[in-house]
mmCIF file of C-alpha atoms and ligand atoms in Angstrom:
data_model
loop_
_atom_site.group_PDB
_atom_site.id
_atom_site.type_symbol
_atom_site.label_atom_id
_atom_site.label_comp_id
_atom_site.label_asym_id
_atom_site.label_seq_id
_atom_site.Cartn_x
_atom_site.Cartn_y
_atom_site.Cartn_z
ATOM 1 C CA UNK E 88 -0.739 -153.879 20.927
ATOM 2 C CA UNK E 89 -0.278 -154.068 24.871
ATOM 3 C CA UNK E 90 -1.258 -150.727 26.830
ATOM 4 C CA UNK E 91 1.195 -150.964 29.848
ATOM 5 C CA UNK E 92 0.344 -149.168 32.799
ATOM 6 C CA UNK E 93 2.192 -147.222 35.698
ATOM 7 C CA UNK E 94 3.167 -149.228 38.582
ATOM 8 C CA UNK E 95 1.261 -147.116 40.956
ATOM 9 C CA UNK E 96 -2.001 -147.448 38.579
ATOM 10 C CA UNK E 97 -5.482 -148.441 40.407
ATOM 11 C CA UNK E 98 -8.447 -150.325 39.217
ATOM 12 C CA UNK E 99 -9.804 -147.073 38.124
ATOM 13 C CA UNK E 100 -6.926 -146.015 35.962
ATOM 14 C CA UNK E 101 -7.443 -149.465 34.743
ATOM 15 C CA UNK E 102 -11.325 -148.729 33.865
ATOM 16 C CA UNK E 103 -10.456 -145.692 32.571
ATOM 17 C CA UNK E 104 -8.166 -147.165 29.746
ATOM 18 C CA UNK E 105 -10.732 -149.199 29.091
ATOM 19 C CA UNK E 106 -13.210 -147.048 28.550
ATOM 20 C CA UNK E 107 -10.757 -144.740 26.306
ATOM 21 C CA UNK E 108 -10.633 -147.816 24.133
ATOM 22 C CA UNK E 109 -14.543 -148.194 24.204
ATOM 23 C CA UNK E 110 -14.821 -144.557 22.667
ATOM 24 C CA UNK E 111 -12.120 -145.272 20.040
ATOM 25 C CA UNK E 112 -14.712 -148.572 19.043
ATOM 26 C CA UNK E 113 -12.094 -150.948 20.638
ATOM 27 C CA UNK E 114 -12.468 -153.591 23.109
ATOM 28 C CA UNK E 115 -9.738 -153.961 25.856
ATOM 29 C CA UNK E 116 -8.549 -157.266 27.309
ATOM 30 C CA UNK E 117 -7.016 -156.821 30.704
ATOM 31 C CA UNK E 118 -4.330 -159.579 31.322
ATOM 32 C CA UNK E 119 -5.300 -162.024 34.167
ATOM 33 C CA UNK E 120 -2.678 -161.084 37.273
ATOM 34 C CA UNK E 121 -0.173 -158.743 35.010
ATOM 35 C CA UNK E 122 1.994 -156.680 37.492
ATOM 36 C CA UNK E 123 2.283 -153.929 36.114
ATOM 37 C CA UNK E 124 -1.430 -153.673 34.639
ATOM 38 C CA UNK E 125 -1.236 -154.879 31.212
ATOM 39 C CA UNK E 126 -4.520 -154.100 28.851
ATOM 40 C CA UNK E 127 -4.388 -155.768 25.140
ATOM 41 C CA UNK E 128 -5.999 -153.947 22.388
ATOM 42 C CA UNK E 129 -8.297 -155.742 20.418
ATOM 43 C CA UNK E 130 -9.089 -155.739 17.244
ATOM 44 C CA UNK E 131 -7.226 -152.583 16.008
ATOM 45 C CA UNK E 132 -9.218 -150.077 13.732
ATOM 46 C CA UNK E 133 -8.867 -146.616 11.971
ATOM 47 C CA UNK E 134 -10.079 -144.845 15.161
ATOM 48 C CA UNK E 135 -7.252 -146.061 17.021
ATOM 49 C CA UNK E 136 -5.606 -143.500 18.518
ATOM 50 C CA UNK E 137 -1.800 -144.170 20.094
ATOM 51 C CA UNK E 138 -0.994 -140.538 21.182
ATOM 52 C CA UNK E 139 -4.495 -140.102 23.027
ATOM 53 C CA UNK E 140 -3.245 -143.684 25.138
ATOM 54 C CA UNK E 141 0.147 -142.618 25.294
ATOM 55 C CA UNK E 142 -0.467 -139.484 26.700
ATOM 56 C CA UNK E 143 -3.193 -140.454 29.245
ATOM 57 C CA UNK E 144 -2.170 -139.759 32.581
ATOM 58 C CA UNK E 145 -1.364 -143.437 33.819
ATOM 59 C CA UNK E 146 -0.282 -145.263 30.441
ATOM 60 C CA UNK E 147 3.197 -146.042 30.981
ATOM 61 C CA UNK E 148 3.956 -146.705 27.045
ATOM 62 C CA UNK E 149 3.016 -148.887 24.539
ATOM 63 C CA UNK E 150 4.181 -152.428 23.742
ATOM 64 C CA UNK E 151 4.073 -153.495 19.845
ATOM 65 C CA UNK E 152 3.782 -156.825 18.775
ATOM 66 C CA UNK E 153 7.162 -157.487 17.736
ATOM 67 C CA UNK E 154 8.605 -156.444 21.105
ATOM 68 C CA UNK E 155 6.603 -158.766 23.366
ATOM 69 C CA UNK E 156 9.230 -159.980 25.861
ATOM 70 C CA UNK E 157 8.275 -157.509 28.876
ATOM 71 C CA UNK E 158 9.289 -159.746 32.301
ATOM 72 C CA UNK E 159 11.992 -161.434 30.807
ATOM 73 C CA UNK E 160 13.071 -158.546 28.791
ATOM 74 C CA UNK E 161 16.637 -157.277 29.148
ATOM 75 C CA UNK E 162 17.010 -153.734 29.593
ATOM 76 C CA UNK E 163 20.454 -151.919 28.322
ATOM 77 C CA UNK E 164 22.921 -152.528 31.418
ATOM 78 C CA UNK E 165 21.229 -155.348 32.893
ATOM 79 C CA UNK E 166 22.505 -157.912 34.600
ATOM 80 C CA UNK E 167 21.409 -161.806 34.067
ATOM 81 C CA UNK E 168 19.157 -162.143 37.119
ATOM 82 C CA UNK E 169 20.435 -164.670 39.206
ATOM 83 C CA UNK E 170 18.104 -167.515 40.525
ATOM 84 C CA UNK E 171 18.632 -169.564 43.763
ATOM 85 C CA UNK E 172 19.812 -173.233 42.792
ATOM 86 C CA UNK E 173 19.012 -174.674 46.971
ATOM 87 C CA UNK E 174 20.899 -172.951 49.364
ATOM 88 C CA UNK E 175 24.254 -173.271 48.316
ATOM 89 C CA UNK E 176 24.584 -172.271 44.643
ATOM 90 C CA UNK E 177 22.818 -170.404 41.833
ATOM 91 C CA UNK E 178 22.883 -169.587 38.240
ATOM 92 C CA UNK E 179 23.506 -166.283 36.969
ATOM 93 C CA UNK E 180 26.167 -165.623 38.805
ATOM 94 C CA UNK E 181 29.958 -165.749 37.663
ATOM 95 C CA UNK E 182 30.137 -169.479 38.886
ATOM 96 C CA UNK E 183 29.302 -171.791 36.117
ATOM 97 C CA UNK E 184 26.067 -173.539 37.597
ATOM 98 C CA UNK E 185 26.746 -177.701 37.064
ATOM 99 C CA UNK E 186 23.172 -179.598 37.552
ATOM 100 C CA UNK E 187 23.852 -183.498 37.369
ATOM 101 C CA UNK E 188 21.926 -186.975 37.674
ATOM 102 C CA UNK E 189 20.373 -189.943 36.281
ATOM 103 C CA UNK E 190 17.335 -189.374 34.301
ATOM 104 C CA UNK E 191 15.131 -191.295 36.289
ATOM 105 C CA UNK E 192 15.213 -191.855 40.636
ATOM 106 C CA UNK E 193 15.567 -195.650 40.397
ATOM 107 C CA UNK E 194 16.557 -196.609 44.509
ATOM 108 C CA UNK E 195 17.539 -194.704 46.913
ATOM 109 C CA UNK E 196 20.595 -196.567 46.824
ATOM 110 C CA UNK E 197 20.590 -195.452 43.092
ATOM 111 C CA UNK E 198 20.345 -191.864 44.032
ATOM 112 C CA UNK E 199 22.406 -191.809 47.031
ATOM 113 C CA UNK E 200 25.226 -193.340 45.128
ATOM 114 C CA UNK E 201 25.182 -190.742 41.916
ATOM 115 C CA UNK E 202 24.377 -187.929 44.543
ATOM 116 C CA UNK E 203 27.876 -188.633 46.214
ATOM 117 C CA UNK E 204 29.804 -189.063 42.530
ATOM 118 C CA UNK E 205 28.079 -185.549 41.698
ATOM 119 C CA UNK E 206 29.035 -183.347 44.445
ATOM 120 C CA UNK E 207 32.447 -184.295 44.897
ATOM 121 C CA UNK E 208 33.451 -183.618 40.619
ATOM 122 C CA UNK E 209 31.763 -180.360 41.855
ATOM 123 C CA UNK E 210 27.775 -180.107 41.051
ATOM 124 C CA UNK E 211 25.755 -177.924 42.322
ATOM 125 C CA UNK E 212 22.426 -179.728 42.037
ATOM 126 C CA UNK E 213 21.129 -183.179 41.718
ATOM 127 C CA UNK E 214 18.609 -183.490 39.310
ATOM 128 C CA UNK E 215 16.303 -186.660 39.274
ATOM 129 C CA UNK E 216 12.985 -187.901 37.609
ATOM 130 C CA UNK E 217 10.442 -189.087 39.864
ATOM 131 C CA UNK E 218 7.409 -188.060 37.699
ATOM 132 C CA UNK E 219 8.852 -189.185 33.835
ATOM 133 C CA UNK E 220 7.271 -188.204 30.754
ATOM 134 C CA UNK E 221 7.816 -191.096 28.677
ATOM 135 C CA UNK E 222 6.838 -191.871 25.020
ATOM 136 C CA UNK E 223 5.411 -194.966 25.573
ATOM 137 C CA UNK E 224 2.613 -195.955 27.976
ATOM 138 C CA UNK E 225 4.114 -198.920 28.809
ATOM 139 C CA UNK E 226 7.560 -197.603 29.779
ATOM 140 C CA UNK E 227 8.354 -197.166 33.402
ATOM 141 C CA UNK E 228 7.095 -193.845 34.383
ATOM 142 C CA UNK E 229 8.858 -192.938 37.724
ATOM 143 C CA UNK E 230 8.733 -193.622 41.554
ATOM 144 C CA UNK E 231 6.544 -190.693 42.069
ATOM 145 C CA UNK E 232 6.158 -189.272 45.590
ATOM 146 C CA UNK E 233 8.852 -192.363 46.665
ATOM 147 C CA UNK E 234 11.566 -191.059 44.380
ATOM 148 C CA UNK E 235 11.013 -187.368 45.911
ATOM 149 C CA UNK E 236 11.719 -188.207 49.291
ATOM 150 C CA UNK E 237 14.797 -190.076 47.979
ATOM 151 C CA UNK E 238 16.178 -187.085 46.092
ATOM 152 C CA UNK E 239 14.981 -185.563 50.097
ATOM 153 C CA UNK E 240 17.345 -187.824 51.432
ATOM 154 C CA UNK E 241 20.248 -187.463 49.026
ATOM 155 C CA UNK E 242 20.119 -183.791 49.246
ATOM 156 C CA UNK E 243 20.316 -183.872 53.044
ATOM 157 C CA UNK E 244 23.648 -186.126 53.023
ATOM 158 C CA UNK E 245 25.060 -183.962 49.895
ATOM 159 C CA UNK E 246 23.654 -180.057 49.860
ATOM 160 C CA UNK E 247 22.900 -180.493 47.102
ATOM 161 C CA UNK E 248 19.647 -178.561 45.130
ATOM 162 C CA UNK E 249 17.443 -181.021 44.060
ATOM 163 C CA UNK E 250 15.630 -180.169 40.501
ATOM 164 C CA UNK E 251 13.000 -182.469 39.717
ATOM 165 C CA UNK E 252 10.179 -182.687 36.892
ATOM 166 C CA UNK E 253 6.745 -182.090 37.508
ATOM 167 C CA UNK E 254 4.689 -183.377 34.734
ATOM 168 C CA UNK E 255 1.245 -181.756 35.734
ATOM 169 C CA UNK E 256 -0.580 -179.263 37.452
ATOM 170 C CA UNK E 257 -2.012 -181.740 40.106
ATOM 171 C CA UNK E 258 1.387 -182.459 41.371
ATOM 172 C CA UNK E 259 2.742 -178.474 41.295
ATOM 173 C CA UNK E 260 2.006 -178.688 45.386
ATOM 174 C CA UNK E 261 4.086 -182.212 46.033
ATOM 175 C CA UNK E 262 6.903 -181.510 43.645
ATOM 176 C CA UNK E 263 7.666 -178.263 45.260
ATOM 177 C CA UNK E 264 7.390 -179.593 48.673
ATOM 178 C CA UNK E 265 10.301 -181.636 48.016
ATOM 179 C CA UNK E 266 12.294 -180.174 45.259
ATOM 180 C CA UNK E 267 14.378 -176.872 45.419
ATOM 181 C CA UNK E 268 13.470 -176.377 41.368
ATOM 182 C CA UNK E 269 10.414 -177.503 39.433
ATOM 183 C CA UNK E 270 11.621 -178.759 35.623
ATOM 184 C CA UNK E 271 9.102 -178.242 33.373
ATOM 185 C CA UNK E 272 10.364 -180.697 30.215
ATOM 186 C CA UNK E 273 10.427 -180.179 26.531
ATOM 187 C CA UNK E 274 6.666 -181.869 26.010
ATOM 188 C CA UNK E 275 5.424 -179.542 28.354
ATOM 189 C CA UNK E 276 6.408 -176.149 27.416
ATOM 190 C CA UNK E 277 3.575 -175.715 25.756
ATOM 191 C CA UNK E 278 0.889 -176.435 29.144
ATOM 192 C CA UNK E 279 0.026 -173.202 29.499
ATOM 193 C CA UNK E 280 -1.911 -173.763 32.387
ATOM 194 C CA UNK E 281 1.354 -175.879 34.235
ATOM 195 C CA UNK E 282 3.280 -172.798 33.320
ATOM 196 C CA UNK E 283 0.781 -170.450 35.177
ATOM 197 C CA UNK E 284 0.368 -173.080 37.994
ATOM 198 C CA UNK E 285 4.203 -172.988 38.196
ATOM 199 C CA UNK E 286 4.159 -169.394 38.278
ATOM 200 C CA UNK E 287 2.278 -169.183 41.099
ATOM 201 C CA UNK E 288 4.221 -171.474 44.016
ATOM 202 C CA UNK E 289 7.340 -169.974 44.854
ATOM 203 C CA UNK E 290 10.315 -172.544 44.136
ATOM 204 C CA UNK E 291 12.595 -171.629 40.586
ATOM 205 C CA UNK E 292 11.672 -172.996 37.554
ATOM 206 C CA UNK E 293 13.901 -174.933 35.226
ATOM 207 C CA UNK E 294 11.831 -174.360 31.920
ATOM 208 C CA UNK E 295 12.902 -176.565 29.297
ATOM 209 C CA UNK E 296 12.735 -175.821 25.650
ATOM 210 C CA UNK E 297 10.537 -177.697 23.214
ATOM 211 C CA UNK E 298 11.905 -179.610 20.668
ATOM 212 C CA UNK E 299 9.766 -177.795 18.126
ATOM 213 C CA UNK E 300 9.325 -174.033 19.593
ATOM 214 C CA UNK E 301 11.230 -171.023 18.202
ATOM 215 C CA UNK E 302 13.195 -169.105 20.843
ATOM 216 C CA UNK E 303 9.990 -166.075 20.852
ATOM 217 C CA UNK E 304 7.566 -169.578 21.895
ATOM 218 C CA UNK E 305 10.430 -170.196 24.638
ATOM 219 C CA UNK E 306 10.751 -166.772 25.978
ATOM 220 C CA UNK E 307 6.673 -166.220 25.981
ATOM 221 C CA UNK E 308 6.132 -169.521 27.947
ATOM 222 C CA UNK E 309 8.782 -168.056 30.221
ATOM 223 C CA UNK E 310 6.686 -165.094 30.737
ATOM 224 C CA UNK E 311 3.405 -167.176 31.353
ATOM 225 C CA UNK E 312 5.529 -168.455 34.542
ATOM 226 C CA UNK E 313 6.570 -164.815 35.018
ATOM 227 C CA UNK E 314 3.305 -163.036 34.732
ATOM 228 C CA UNK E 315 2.102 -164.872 37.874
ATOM 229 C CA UNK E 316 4.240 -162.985 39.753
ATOM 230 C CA UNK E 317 7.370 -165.996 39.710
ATOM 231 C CA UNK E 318 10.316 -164.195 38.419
ATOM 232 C CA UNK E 319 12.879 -167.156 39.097
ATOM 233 C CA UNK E 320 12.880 -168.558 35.621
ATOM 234 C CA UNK E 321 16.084 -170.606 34.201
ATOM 235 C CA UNK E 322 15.669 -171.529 30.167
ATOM 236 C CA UNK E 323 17.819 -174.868 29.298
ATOM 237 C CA UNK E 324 18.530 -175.518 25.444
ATOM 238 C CA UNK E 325 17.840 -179.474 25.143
ATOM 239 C CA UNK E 326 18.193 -179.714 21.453
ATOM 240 C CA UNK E 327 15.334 -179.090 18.708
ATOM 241 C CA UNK E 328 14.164 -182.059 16.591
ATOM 242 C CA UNK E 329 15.861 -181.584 12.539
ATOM 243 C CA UNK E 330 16.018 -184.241 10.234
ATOM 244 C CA UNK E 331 20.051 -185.328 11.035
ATOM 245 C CA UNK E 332 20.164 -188.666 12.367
ATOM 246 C CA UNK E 333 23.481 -188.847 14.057
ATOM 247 C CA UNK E 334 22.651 -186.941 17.014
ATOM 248 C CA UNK E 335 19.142 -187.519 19.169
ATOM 249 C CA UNK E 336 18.098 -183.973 18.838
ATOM 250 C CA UNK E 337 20.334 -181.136 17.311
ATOM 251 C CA UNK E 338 21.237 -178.500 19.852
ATOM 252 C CA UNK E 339 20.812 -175.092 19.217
ATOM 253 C CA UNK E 340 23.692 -173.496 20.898
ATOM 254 C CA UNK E 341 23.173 -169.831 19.286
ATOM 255 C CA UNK E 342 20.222 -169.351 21.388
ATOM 256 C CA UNK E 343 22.896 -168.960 24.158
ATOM 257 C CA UNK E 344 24.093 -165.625 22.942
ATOM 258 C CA UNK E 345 20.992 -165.058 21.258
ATOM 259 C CA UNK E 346 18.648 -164.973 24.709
ATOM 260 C CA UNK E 347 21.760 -163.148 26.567
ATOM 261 C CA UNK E 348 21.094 -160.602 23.973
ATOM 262 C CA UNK E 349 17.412 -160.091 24.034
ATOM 263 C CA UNK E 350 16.436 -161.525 27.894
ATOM 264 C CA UNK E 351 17.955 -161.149 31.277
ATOM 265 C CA UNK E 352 17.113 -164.966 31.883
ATOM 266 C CA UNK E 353 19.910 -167.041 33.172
ATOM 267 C CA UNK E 354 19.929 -169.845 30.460
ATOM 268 C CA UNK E 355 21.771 -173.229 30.889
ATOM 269 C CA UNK E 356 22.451 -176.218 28.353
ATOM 270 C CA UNK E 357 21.386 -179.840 28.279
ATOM 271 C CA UNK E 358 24.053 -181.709 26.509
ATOM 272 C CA UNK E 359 22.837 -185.000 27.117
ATOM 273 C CA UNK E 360 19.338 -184.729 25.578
ATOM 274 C CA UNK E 361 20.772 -182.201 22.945
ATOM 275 C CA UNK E 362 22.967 -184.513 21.084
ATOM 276 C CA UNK E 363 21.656 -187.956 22.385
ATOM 277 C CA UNK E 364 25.414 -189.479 22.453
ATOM 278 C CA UNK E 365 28.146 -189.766 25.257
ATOM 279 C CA UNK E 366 30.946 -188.397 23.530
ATOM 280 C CA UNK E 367 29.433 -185.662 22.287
ATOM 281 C CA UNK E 368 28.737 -184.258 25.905
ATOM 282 C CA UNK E 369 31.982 -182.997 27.077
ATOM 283 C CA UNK E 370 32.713 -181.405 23.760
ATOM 284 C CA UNK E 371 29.327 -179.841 23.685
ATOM 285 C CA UNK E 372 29.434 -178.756 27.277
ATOM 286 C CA UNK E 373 32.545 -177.152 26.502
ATOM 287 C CA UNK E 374 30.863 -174.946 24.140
ATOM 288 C CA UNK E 375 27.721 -174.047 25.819
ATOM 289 C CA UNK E 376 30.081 -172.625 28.462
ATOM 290 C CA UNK E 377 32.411 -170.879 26.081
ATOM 291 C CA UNK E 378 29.344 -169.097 24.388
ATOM 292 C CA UNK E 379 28.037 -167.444 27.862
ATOM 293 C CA UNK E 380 26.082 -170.164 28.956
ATOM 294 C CA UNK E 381 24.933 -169.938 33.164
ATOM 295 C CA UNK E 382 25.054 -173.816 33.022
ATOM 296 C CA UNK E 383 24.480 -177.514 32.740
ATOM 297 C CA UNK E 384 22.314 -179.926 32.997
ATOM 298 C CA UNK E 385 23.542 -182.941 32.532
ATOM 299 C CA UNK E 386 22.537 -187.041 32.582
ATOM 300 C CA UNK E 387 25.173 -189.221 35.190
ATOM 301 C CA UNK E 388 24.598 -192.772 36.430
ATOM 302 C CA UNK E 389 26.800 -194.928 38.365
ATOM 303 C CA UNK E 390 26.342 -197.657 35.676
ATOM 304 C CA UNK E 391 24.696 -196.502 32.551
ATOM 305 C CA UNK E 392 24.860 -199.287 31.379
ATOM 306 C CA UNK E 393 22.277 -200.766 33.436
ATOM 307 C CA UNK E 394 20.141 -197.156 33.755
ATOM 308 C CA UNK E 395 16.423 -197.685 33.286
ATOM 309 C CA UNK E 396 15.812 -194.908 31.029
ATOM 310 C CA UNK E 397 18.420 -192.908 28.691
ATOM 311 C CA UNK E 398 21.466 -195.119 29.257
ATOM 312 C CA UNK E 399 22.538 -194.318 25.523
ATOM 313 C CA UNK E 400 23.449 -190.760 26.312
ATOM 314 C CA UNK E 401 24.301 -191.173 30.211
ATOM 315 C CA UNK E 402 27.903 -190.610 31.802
ATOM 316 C CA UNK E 403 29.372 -192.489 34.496
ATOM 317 C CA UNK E 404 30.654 -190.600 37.505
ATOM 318 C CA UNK E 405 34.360 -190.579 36.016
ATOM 319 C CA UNK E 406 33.626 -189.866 32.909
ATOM 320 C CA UNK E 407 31.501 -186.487 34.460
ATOM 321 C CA UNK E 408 34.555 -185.848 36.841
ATOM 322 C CA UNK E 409 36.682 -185.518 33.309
ATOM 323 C CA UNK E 410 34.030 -183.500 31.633
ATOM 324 C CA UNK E 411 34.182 -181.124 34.638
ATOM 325 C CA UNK E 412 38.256 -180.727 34.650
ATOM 326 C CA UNK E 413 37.668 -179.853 31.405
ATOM 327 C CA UNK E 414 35.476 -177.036 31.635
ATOM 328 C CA UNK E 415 38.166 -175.337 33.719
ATOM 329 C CA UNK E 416 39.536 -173.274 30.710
ATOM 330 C CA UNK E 417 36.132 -172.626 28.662
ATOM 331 C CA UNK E 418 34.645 -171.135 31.916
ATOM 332 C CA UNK E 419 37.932 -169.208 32.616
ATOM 333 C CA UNK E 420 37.802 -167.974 28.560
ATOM 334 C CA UNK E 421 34.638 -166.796 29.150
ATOM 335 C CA UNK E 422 35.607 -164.666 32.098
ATOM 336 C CA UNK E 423 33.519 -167.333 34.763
ATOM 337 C CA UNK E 424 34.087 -169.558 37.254
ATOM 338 C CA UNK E 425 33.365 -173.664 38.031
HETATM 339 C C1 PEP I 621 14.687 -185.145 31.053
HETATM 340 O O1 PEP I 621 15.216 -184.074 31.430
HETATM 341 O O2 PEP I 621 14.970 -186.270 31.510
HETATM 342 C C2 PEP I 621 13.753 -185.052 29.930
HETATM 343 C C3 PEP I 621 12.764 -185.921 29.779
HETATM 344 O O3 PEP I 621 14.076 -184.045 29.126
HETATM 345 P P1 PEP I 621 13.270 -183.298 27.974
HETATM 346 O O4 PEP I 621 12.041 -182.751 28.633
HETATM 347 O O5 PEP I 621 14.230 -182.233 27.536
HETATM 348 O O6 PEP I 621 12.971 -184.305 26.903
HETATM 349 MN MN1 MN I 622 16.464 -188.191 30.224
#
């Protein structure tokens, strides 16, 4: 049970609560940085009284358990928030937010090369790992601060927004000096203190979905980010881990409608990771879009075939051009825009 507080409440109003809770033989935990004031009842007991907290003078109401999503909450009538993607684009908006690149910086030729493919079939971001989490130890793990400054460069000869992993809380300052969105990947959704560290530097946050969470462990790591007062959150689907073996991971597209429904969260869709296989891409972009999703992210190299990492599920430039002719109709369907 969370005892939410009035947006004009003080410290005092605060102590007060507290100390209404102490007489009722409860203890009250006051959540670190919560904007409104947020105290959590502990250890609930027959002297709990809800109509003495509801009606004190600076309780705003009272959050149960099983309604927990309070930042990223949608309210009836709301919009989907819309979050800054650089300068130039966003997602949230009517336009159909494309995010596009090769899963790891490799050059800056590389980069530079993919950057130019990207923006002209139409993206709106260039997304890049310099920082890689990898499953092996003795897999390449990215250019680090070198493959930064080449996503730098690529975005100053493009426009382009530059998204960019950043694998741990050490490296929150660097990343975001360089990237216009922090991605915080499917292994890490679960770093709670990344997600407050996150939270608290202003760039966007690309939060992507662990292959094992349920959507409520999604949308509460989204409010970890949220709680520290960073309200630019985007959710990408990336696929959840079943046992079918024809696909890499097996992507949940109902948590598209599903998140519109209960969050005001722009959410985009990661084809590439999600089904692990080229031709499946296009198809499943197609759908995302056509079930209200704000976007894609999606993996494009200028030769997959020679990519360092992920070159089973990576387009090449024309094949991404197609996939993004394509779209035209889904996106018009679902009353957007490319
Ligand atoms: C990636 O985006 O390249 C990546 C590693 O994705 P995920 O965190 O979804 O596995
Ligand atoms: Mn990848």
């Amino acid at each position: 049970m969370l005892v939410v507080l009035k947006p004009e409440s003080t410290a005092e109003h605060r102590d007060q609560v507290l100390r209404c809770l102490d007489e009722m033989e409860l203890r009250g935990y006051v959540v670190d940085g919560a904007r409104p004031m947020l105290v959590e009842v502990l250890g609930i007991n027959g002297h709990f009284d809800r109509v003495r907290l509801e009606q004190s003078p600076m309780v705003d109401r009272l959050v149960d358990r099983d309604q927990p999503v309070l930042a990223a909450g949608r309210e009836e009538g709301d919009q989907t928030q819309v979050v800054p993607l650089g300068a130039h684009a966003s997602l949230g908006s009517r336009r159909i937010g494309v995010i596009a690149g090769p899963c790891s910086v490799e050059s800056e030729d590389q980069i530079l090369r993919i950057a130019a493919g990207a923006k002209e079939a139409g993206a709106g971001g260039l997304r890049g790992g310099a920082f890689k989490p990898r499953t092996s130890p003795y897999s390449f793990q990215g250019h680090e601060e070198q493959g930064l400054a080449f996503l730098a460069k690529a975005r100053e000869q493009t426009g382009l927004a530059i998204v960019t992993e950043v694998l741990s809380c050490e490296h929150v300052d660097l990343v975001s000096q360089y990237a216009d969105v922090l991605q915080v990947g499917s292994r890490n959704m679960h770093h709670t203190p990344l997600l407050t560290a996150v939270g608290r530097q202003s760039k966007p946050v690309l939060l992507k979905r662990g292959w094992s969470a349920t959507l409520e462990e999604f949308l509460f790591a989204a409010e970890y980010i949220m709680l520290q007062g960073n309200r630019n959150v985007i959710l990408c689907e990336r696929g959840i881990r079943t046992h079918e073996k024809y696909v890499r991971n097996t992507l949940a597209l109902a948590v598209v409608p599903e998140v519109k429904r209960i969050s005001n969260l722009p959410i985009i869709v990661d084809p590439s990771h999600g089904t692990g296989q080229p031709h499946l891409v296009a198809p499943m972009s197609n759908a995302a879009v056509a079930c209200g999703a704000d976007g894609l992210l999606i993996e494009v190299h200028h030769d997959p075939s020679r990519a360092w990492t992920d070159r089973h599920q990576t387009l090449d430039i024309a094949q991404f051009q197609s996939l993004m002719r394509g779209l035209e109709p889904f996106a018009e369907a679902a009353g957007r825009g490319l």
